[in-house]
Amino acid sequence: MASSCSQALRRHVCKSCTILQMHVSFFFIFIFFSEEIVIPKKKTWSKEAVLQALASTVSRDPTASDYRLQDDPYLTPKTSSEFKLFSLSQESGKNAAKYFINTYPKYFQKDYAQPHIPCLMPETLEAQIEEVSEAALIERIHMRKVEAAVDLYDQLQQAGTPVSLDVTNQLLDLICFYGDSDPAQENVPKQRSEETEDVQDEPQTKKGRASKASDQLKAAWKENNNAERIFALLSEPNTHSYSALIRGMVKYCAYSKAFSTYTDLLNNRLKADVNTFNALITAAPEVKEKYNEKWELIVDLLKEMAEQKVKPNLLTLNAVLKALRHCGTLGKSQAFPVISEMKALSIDPSLASYNHLLNIFYKPGAPFLGQTGILQEVMNEVSGKSFTPQDPDDGICLLLQRCLLTKDIEQAYRVHELLGVGENWRLLGKDLQQNIYYARFFSLLCMMENIDVMLKWYRDLVPSVYYPSSNIMRDLLQALDTDNRLDLIPQIWKDIKQLGHANRQKLVEDLLTLMAREKQNQEVQESFAECALDIKKMYDTGDRGKVIMSWTATSLSDIISVLLAAQRRQDAWEILKLFKTHNRVPSEELLNKFLMCIMESGEVNHAVELVQISAGFCLPETPKLIQRVQQEFQLSEQQKNILSDLEIQTFNSD
Amino acid sequence: MYRRLLINIYQVRNGLIHTRLPSTKCKERESFAPVIWAPCTARPLGTSSISFSENKESSTSLSEDKEKRPEENEAKEEVNTDGQKSTEMNECTEISNATLASQLETETVDKPEDSKQVEKTKSGKESLLELLGAMKVEVTTVRKIRPSKTPRISVSADQEPMESAHSMFQHATAEGSQQHGTLNPALVAAVSAAASTLPNRHQAESELLKQLRKHEAVPDTQRRADGQNIGHIIADMKVGRRTNGRSNARPTSQIRFDDDDGKGYTQDRGITGELDAVRRRKSPFTSKRLNIFTAGMEQDTLSDLGLTLWDIDLANQIVQATNQTPRNGFEEMIQWTKDGKLWQYPINNEAGLEEEASVPFHEHVFLEKHLDESFPRQGPVRHFMELVITGLAKNHQLTVQQKKEHIDWFRDYFRQKDDVLKEAEA
């Protein structure tokens, strides 16, 4: 037995040996014929490789909240305002810690970490080198202290110490970048007042950009500022110096000045660099009036780039496309040639390019006729690709906005799919952008999709990634209405309450109207009644004891009809009394309905009381009600008297 | 029945989606063959008019069917490329196929009965001839199908109704004298075997063979006529394709309106998408370029300025514009790794000791070489220093440089205390 085993083993080993030999010989043949293949002795993985592999195994859990909110289940936000509060406090907590570390570095000198972790140590914010020297100037440039650096440069000039061209260029960069004023301190926590509630369809004026633009406006390029002064002092300015100056001028809206500086550069027989050209292309639409002049200027700049053998980059492409937005119809005809030109230079357009392209073709506010083709073309180009952010304008949100305008749900799905590819989710932007994106996606879904699909998305995205606004919830209610799934309303009401929209009067009134409009089957009607009573509680006790919503006649009568339909006479009766306390007048229709209900139950007292209430409001319907009650109820003597009194009263008042 | 069949064919033609077309086709063809050929043999013998007309009907309709076959194929291709098939349509065509097949079956079942009736009335010789004719047809069709599935089949089938069966018989008798056709030996054997069963053996055999040769000759004449006929058929095919494109679009658009859950839209998109695909050969993204730059342009080194403040700011802006918040714990760890706050993966216990990496271990362990002449060769100081270097050799916290400095410190110390040591005579 054992011997046969060993024999088998030996045979096996022999076989594997021959196989191995074959492999080895193949291997040598392989190497012999293709020599460029180098098999590494050791594969060095990047330090994130393991973690990236692990991270790719984790997918989103639609039932869990966002990762950064998971620390404390008690604090997990349930509404959009709570979410905003949570994320802002998280951010500002970090900023506060950093502020203290940097302001009091002497308390944070002990280095526990082994190996040393530089990013946990306090930054040095004060200049260390005191004497007047080039090194001190470099230090100040690195610390981005514009005024101190300019002072030091002047001192160096007065002392007659030569400053090298490189350092001067760096100084110019610094001055031009900050527009000759000290940068605002970064650690000051910015107060963001973002209105997520009403997301307007403003074209690409994101809040961040708008505020940045206003910053730029208040710091315009000043005549003969330090940058120009230092530039004039240079005996032989080179490309870098010109580049810094032109970029600064473009950044601070001195466009014509930028162009004259550029001609200066050409006169000095220098070549511009790609950044200079990019800046000039951005400025081109501002210096010319007519569309064709603008475009000609851009083409001229591009031709000069080619002449000076400057290779354009992605930012050039995006700058051209952005400029074409201001070129009217010329933009439409020239956009695609520009893109194919760049493709020929193996510059792949980024999402920002596509965004600019869509902006060229879809003018905000203008109706587009048969232009869906461009969106589809863009989606064909884009879908399935993973984009890395390369331009501040790279964002997915705009694509969806176009889908919304065209009401093209299929393209919207494609956009959403695109979001799942690779690292594209990063391009969605920060919380605000995400909110806008999902709001648009949802309103499109509400409009175009049937309710089952809609609810699937709803359950998937709410509230784990998106807290819908009350407008979106109203859209959802409308979708429920059109698809005749009103039985889901109590469920939606629970969500509304959780999302903190229970005190939005308009939303709640819509909800009540929908519930009261038709008579549902018994079970649904019962749940409606529960829901209505719940809503009533919201009216009674507002947020923190404050009454936010006020009863209107329609909301009261809606609640009563819901309750009556569910045979909750007692509750309905109580609500009817609210008309009096809140000075609202019930409609005749409602009173008739109520009377019918009372008739069914045969409660005579209530009927008389109802007539009394009606008379109290001096409704014109009262005599008819009295008549009906007299005819259809078994009245006691006392009740008859009351009614006849009322009859006389109303008759007199008429 | 004729009309019904035609309607069926039209249905098939308009939206045929054969998933198993080849097989059904073959079956159909097999069943067609006797049906088509039967009248040819039956007519001169004066079969009952009912059976004949019925056969003719079926044959003409079927021939039409065959004319339409190329179109059907096209339709099938188009629909297949669409990728999305409407199930409704599928069902409809399947039903029509089924009805077609069933009708054909009933006809083929009918056929033998008819011929039997004929047999009763006619003489034995003639009936034998008829049988042989049927047999012969099978042979020829088989032969023609097998080598090449070209339009020729449809041509031969196509031509038969045109050419009246009567004239065909005349052809056959006229060409019978030529006798140039060489018969399949297997056939000859079969004929002789058949003839042997008859009383007048030789006569029967020769007659049978003659008959066979006639039939052999018929396809030859048809083959000659092929040239012009193919032209007709190609023309037909072209026409069919054009009408097809239109007739195809209509049913789908109807479906779109019937459909509630939006499937119609997708299908419409599928078809229009296909049309788009045809049109998209010049997509705007592949349009002409400005021709300002040359592709293989090299960049001037001059424009390389290195990392400037502007570049840092651009990177910063991009970071600001994108979502950098981690989605799960691992992504947070990636972020920490990038910040340098986390021990790097794969775990390496020498992380952060990069400057020590080039120092071999013996520099750490064998420190005797540092105890050179500056220390006494023996005595308590030497003994002490040996203990020191043993301790240092085991210390993993210090770098070699620090260890050397440690020893140097002792060297200095003992040098300073030299006189004290001498006094103690250590």
mmCIF file of N, CA, C and O in Angstrom, chain A residues 205-261:
data_model
loop_
_atom_site.group_PDB
_atom_site.id
_atom_site.type_symbol
_atom_site.label_atom_id
_atom_site.label_comp_id
_atom_site.label_asym_id
_atom_site.label_seq_id
_atom_site.Cartn_x
_atom_site.Cartn_y
_atom_site.Cartn_z
ATOM 1 N N THR A 205 -23.870 79.418 -11.732
ATOM 2 C CA THR A 205 -23.389 80.369 -10.743
ATOM 3 C C THR A 205 -23.472 79.690 -9.397
ATOM 4 O O THR A 205 -24.423 79.857 -8.655
ATOM 5 N N LYS A 206 -22.473 78.862 -9.163
ATOM 6 C CA LYS A 206 -22.444 78.197 -7.875
ATOM 7 C C LYS A 206 -22.042 79.229 -6.837
ATOM 8 O O LYS A 206 -21.319 80.173 -7.126
ATOM 9 N N LYS A 207 -22.501 78.980 -5.652
ATOM 10 C CA LYS A 207 -22.284 79.945 -4.576
ATOM 11 C C LYS A 207 -20.809 80.280 -4.401
ATOM 12 O O LYS A 207 -20.413 81.414 -4.309
ATOM 13 N N GLY A 208 -19.996 79.222 -4.406
ATOM 14 C CA GLY A 208 -18.574 79.425 -4.167
ATOM 15 C C GLY A 208 -17.964 80.343 -5.201
ATOM 16 O O GLY A 208 -17.206 81.256 -4.888
ATOM 17 N N ARG A 209 -18.334 80.100 -6.440
ATOM 18 C CA ARG A 209 -17.756 80.890 -7.516
ATOM 19 C C ARG A 209 -18.226 82.334 -7.437
ATOM 20 O O ARG A 209 -17.479 83.257 -7.684
ATOM 21 N N ALA A 210 -19.482 82.481 -7.095
ATOM 22 C CA ALA A 210 -20.030 83.825 -7.034
ATOM 23 C C ALA A 210 -19.305 84.652 -5.977
ATOM 24 O O ALA A 210 -18.899 85.784 -6.218
ATOM 25 N N SER A 211 -19.089 84.015 -4.820
ATOM 26 C CA SER A 211 -18.429 84.758 -3.755
ATOM 27 C C SER A 211 -16.987 85.070 -4.143
ATOM 28 O O SER A 211 -16.463 86.127 -3.829
ATOM 29 N N LYS A 212 -16.369 84.118 -4.843
ATOM 30 C CA LYS A 212 -15.001 84.350 -5.262
ATOM 31 C C LYS A 212 -14.939 85.529 -6.220
ATOM 32 O O LYS A 212 -14.049 86.365 -6.155
ATOM 33 N N ALA A 213 -15.920 85.581 -7.115
ATOM 34 C CA ALA A 213 -15.953 86.677 -8.072
ATOM 35 C C ALA A 213 -16.085 88.008 -7.346
ATOM 36 O O ALA A 213 -15.428 88.985 -7.706
ATOM 37 N N SER A 214 -16.885 88.019 -6.294
ATOM 38 C CA SER A 214 -17.057 89.278 -5.579
ATOM 39 C C SER A 214 -15.760 89.674 -4.871
ATOM 40 O O SER A 214 -15.413 90.840 -4.795
ATOM 41 N N ASP A 215 -15.022 88.659 -4.383
ATOM 42 C CA ASP A 215 -13.712 88.936 -3.785
ATOM 43 C C ASP A 215 -12.810 89.637 -4.786
ATOM 44 O O ASP A 215 -12.108 90.596 -4.465
ATOM 45 N N GLN A 216 -12.852 89.095 -5.997
ATOM 46 C CA GLN A 216 -11.982 89.656 -7.022
ATOM 47 C C GLN A 216 -12.391 91.088 -7.349
ATOM 48 O O GLN A 216 -11.541 91.935 -7.585
ATOM 49 N N LEU A 217 -13.677 91.322 -7.354
ATOM 50 C CA LEU A 217 -14.145 92.643 -7.744
ATOM 51 C C LEU A 217 -13.667 93.709 -6.768
ATOM 52 O O LEU A 217 -13.262 94.789 -7.161
ATOM 53 N N LYS A 218 -13.704 93.369 -5.489
ATOM 54 C CA LYS A 218 -13.344 94.408 -4.531
ATOM 55 C C LYS A 218 -11.837 94.654 -4.522
ATOM 56 O O LYS A 218 -11.388 95.705 -4.098
ATOM 57 N N ALA A 219 -11.059 93.674 -5.009
ATOM 58 C CA ALA A 219 -9.625 93.880 -5.123
ATOM 59 C C ALA A 219 -9.259 93.956 -6.599
ATOM 60 O O ALA A 219 -8.812 92.989 -7.185
ATOM 61 N N ALA A 220 -9.496 95.087 -7.202
ATOM 62 C CA ALA A 220 -9.167 95.235 -8.608
ATOM 63 C C ALA A 220 -7.684 95.572 -8.754
ATOM 64 O O ALA A 220 -7.009 95.932 -7.793
ATOM 65 N N TRP A 221 -7.232 95.436 -9.975
ATOM 66 C CA TRP A 221 -5.823 95.722 -10.260
ATOM 67 C C TRP A 221 -5.611 97.220 -10.181
ATOM 68 O O TRP A 221 -6.304 97.989 -10.850
ATOM 69 N N LYS A 222 -4.652 97.605 -9.340
ATOM 70 C CA LYS A 222 -4.433 99.042 -9.193
ATOM 71 C C LYS A 222 -3.333 99.501 -10.133
ATOM 72 O O LYS A 222 -2.398 98.769 -10.424
ATOM 73 N N GLU A 223 -3.515 100.734 -10.583
ATOM 74 C CA GLU A 223 -2.503 101.335 -11.454
ATOM 75 C C GLU A 223 -1.185 101.455 -10.683
ATOM 76 O O GLU A 223 -1.183 101.874 -9.521
ATOM 77 N N ASN A 224 -0.097 101.085 -11.308
ATOM 78 C CA ASN A 224 1.238 101.215 -10.707
ATOM 79 C C ASN A 224 1.322 100.595 -9.317
ATOM 80 O O ASN A 224 1.829 101.211 -8.387
ATOM 81 N N ASN A 225 0.798 99.418 -9.172
ATOM 82 C CA ASN A 225 0.931 98.764 -7.872
ATOM 83 C C ASN A 225 2.316 98.139 -7.736
ATOM 84 O O ASN A 225 3.174 98.294 -8.629
ATOM 85 N N ASN A 226 2.520 97.471 -6.625
ATOM 86 C CA ASN A 226 3.857 96.951 -6.347
ATOM 87 C C ASN A 226 4.357 96.017 -7.432
ATOM 88 O O ASN A 226 5.549 96.007 -7.764
ATOM 89 N N ALA A 227 3.431 95.238 -7.996
ATOM 90 C CA ALA A 227 3.850 94.285 -9.024
ATOM 91 C C ALA A 227 4.433 95.030 -10.217
ATOM 92 O O ALA A 227 5.519 94.699 -10.701
ATOM 93 N N GLU A 228 3.718 96.047 -10.672
ATOM 94 C CA GLU A 228 4.213 96.792 -11.827
ATOM 95 C C GLU A 228 5.504 97.521 -11.495
ATOM 96 O O GLU A 228 6.408 97.612 -12.316
ATOM 97 N N ARG A 229 5.572 98.022 -10.257
ATOM 98 C CA ARG A 229 6.766 98.765 -9.837
ATOM 99 C C ARG A 229 7.987 97.845 -9.839
ATOM 100 O O ARG A 229 9.028 98.167 -10.424
ATOM 101 N N ILE A 230 7.819 96.666 -9.212
ATOM 102 C CA ILE A 230 8.944 95.739 -9.144
ATOM 103 C C ILE A 230 9.284 95.237 -10.532
ATOM 104 O O ILE A 230 10.447 95.075 -10.896
ATOM 105 N N PHE A 231 8.260 95.046 -11.357
ATOM 106 C CA PHE A 231 8.501 94.590 -12.720
ATOM 107 C C PHE A 231 9.309 95.620 -13.494
ATOM 108 O O PHE A 231 10.224 95.282 -14.240
ATOM 109 N N ALA A 232 8.986 96.897 -13.265
ATOM 110 C CA ALA A 232 9.709 97.961 -13.966
ATOM 111 C C ALA A 232 11.164 98.015 -13.516
ATOM 112 O O ALA A 232 12.051 98.399 -14.279
ATOM 113 N N LEU A 233 11.406 97.594 -12.265
ATOM 114 C CA LEU A 233 12.775 97.631 -11.758
ATOM 115 C C LEU A 233 13.645 96.558 -12.394
ATOM 116 O O LEU A 233 14.866 96.647 -12.371
ATOM 117 N N LEU A 234 13.009 95.520 -12.927
ATOM 118 C CA LEU A 234 13.785 94.418 -13.490
ATOM 119 C C LEU A 234 14.511 94.889 -14.741
ATOM 120 O O LEU A 234 13.910 95.526 -15.611
ATOM 121 N N SER A 235 15.791 94.589 -14.809
ATOM 122 C CA SER A 235 16.538 94.994 -15.994
ATOM 123 C C SER A 235 16.194 94.081 -17.168
ATOM 124 O O SER A 235 15.993 94.545 -18.290
ATOM 125 N N GLU A 236 16.123 92.801 -16.899
ATOM 126 C CA GLU A 236 15.817 91.868 -17.981
ATOM 127 C C GLU A 236 14.722 90.912 -17.548
ATOM 128 O O GLU A 236 14.992 89.804 -17.088
ATOM 129 N N PRO A 237 13.487 91.335 -17.650
ATOM 130 C CA PRO A 237 12.408 90.422 -17.269
ATOM 131 C C PRO A 237 12.340 89.248 -18.235
ATOM 132 O O PRO A 237 12.554 89.419 -19.438
ATOM 133 N N ASN A 238 12.101 88.062 -17.707
ATOM 134 C CA ASN A 238 11.990 86.904 -18.591
ATOM 135 C C ASN A 238 10.536 86.453 -18.700
ATOM 136 O O ASN A 238 9.616 87.123 -18.209
ATOM 137 N N THR A 239 10.344 85.312 -19.341
ATOM 138 C CA THR A 239 8.982 84.816 -19.587
ATOM 139 C C THR A 239 8.190 84.694 -18.301
ATOM 140 O O THR A 239 7.016 85.048 -18.237
ATOM 141 N N HIS A 240 8.873 84.193 -17.270
ATOM 142 C CA HIS A 240 8.207 83.967 -16.006
ATOM 143 C C HIS A 240 7.671 85.282 -15.433
ATOM 144 O O HIS A 240 6.526 85.355 -14.971
ATOM 145 N N SER A 241 8.475 86.321 -15.519
ATOM 146 C CA SER A 241 8.038 87.607 -14.961
ATOM 147 C C SER A 241 6.804 88.106 -15.707
ATOM 148 O O SER A 241 5.827 88.541 -15.094
ATOM 149 N N TYR A 242 6.884 88.023 -17.050
ATOM 150 C CA TYR A 242 5.734 88.455 -17.843
ATOM 151 C C TYR A 242 4.510 87.616 -17.531
ATOM 152 O O TYR A 242 3.390 88.120 -17.413
ATOM 153 N N SER A 243 4.743 86.314 -17.437
ATOM 154 C CA SER A 243 3.632 85.397 -17.175
ATOM 155 C C SER A 243 2.921 85.776 -15.883
ATOM 156 O O SER A 243 1.687 85.871 -15.845
ATOM 157 N N ALA A 244 3.739 86.024 -14.831
ATOM 158 C CA ALA A 244 3.147 86.372 -13.539
ATOM 159 C C ALA A 244 2.317 87.636 -13.665
ATOM 160 O O ALA A 244 1.175 87.696 -13.198
ATOM 161 N N LEU A 245 2.885 88.628 -14.353
ATOM 162 C CA LEU A 245 2.199 89.916 -14.454
ATOM 163 C C LEU A 245 0.895 89.783 -15.230
ATOM 164 O O LEU A 245 -0.154 90.272 -14.804
ATOM 165 N N ILE A 246 0.954 89.075 -16.369
ATOM 166 C CA ILE A 246 -0.242 88.958 -17.216
ATOM 167 C C ILE A 246 -1.326 88.169 -16.487
ATOM 168 O O ILE A 246 -2.509 88.543 -16.499
ATOM 169 N N ARG A 247 -0.919 87.108 -15.818
ATOM 170 C CA ARG A 247 -1.918 86.308 -15.123
ATOM 171 C C ARG A 247 -2.581 87.106 -13.999
ATOM 172 O O ARG A 247 -3.795 87.004 -13.786
ATOM 173 N N GLY A 248 -1.744 87.865 -13.315
ATOM 174 C CA GLY A 248 -2.308 88.702 -12.257
ATOM 175 C C GLY A 248 -3.295 89.707 -12.814
ATOM 176 O O GLY A 248 -4.368 89.919 -12.260
ATOM 177 N N MET A 249 -2.913 90.328 -13.953
ATOM 178 C CA MET A 249 -3.793 91.325 -14.546
ATOM 179 C C MET A 249 -5.107 90.697 -14.971
ATOM 180 O O MET A 249 -6.184 91.286 -14.790
ATOM 181 N N VAL A 250 -5.037 89.496 -15.545
ATOM 182 C CA VAL A 250 -6.273 88.842 -15.987
ATOM 183 C C VAL A 250 -7.109 88.460 -14.774
ATOM 184 O O VAL A 250 -8.332 88.620 -14.774
ATOM 185 N N LYS A 251 -6.424 88.005 -13.729
ATOM 186 C CA LYS A 251 -7.171 87.582 -12.554
ATOM 187 C C LYS A 251 -7.911 88.756 -11.924
ATOM 188 O O LYS A 251 -9.017 88.610 -11.433
ATOM 189 N N TYR A 252 -7.272 89.904 -11.971
ATOM 190 C CA TYR A 252 -7.908 91.056 -11.352
ATOM 191 C C TYR A 252 -8.494 92.008 -12.389
ATOM 192 O O TYR A 252 -8.516 93.230 -12.192
ATOM 193 N N CYS A 253 -8.956 91.432 -13.489
ATOM 194 C CA CYS A 253 -9.824 92.109 -14.451
ATOM 195 C C CYS A 253 -9.185 93.283 -15.184
ATOM 196 O O CYS A 253 -9.903 94.165 -15.669
ATOM 197 N N ALA A 254 -7.858 93.354 -15.253
ATOM 198 C CA ALA A 254 -7.229 94.415 -16.050
ATOM 199 C C ALA A 254 -6.896 93.824 -17.411
ATOM 200 O O ALA A 254 -5.737 93.580 -17.745
ATOM 201 N N TYR A 255 -7.955 93.581 -18.229
ATOM 202 C CA TYR A 255 -7.767 92.771 -19.433
ATOM 203 C C TYR A 255 -6.955 93.482 -20.503
ATOM 204 O O TYR A 255 -6.014 92.925 -21.064
ATOM 205 N N SER A 256 -7.316 94.722 -20.766
ATOM 206 C CA SER A 256 -6.598 95.405 -21.858
ATOM 207 C C SER A 256 -5.139 95.605 -21.479
ATOM 208 O O SER A 256 -4.244 95.537 -22.307
ATOM 209 N N LYS A 257 -4.916 95.821 -20.178
ATOM 210 C CA LYS A 257 -3.553 95.960 -19.694
ATOM 211 C C LYS A 257 -2.779 94.668 -19.928
ATOM 212 O O LYS A 257 -1.603 94.684 -20.301
ATOM 213 N N ALA A 258 -3.436 93.571 -19.720
ATOM 214 C CA ALA A 258 -2.800 92.278 -19.934
ATOM 215 C C ALA A 258 -2.358 92.153 -21.382
ATOM 216 O O ALA A 258 -1.243 91.711 -21.668
ATOM 217 N N PHE A 259 -3.219 92.595 -22.298
ATOM 218 C CA PHE A 259 -2.854 92.470 -23.712
ATOM 219 C C PHE A 259 -1.703 93.399 -24.076
ATOM 220 O O PHE A 259 -0.842 93.038 -24.868
ATOM 221 N N SER A 260 -1.684 94.588 -23.479
ATOM 222 C CA SER A 260 -0.574 95.489 -23.811
ATOM 223 C C SER A 260 0.729 94.942 -23.237
ATOM 224 O O SER A 260 1.789 95.062 -23.862
ATOM 225 N N THR A 261 0.641 94.296 -22.057
ATOM 226 C CA THR A 261 1.835 93.658 -21.502
ATOM 227 C C THR A 261 2.316 92.542 -22.420
ATOM 228 O O THR A 261 3.510 92.326 -22.586
#
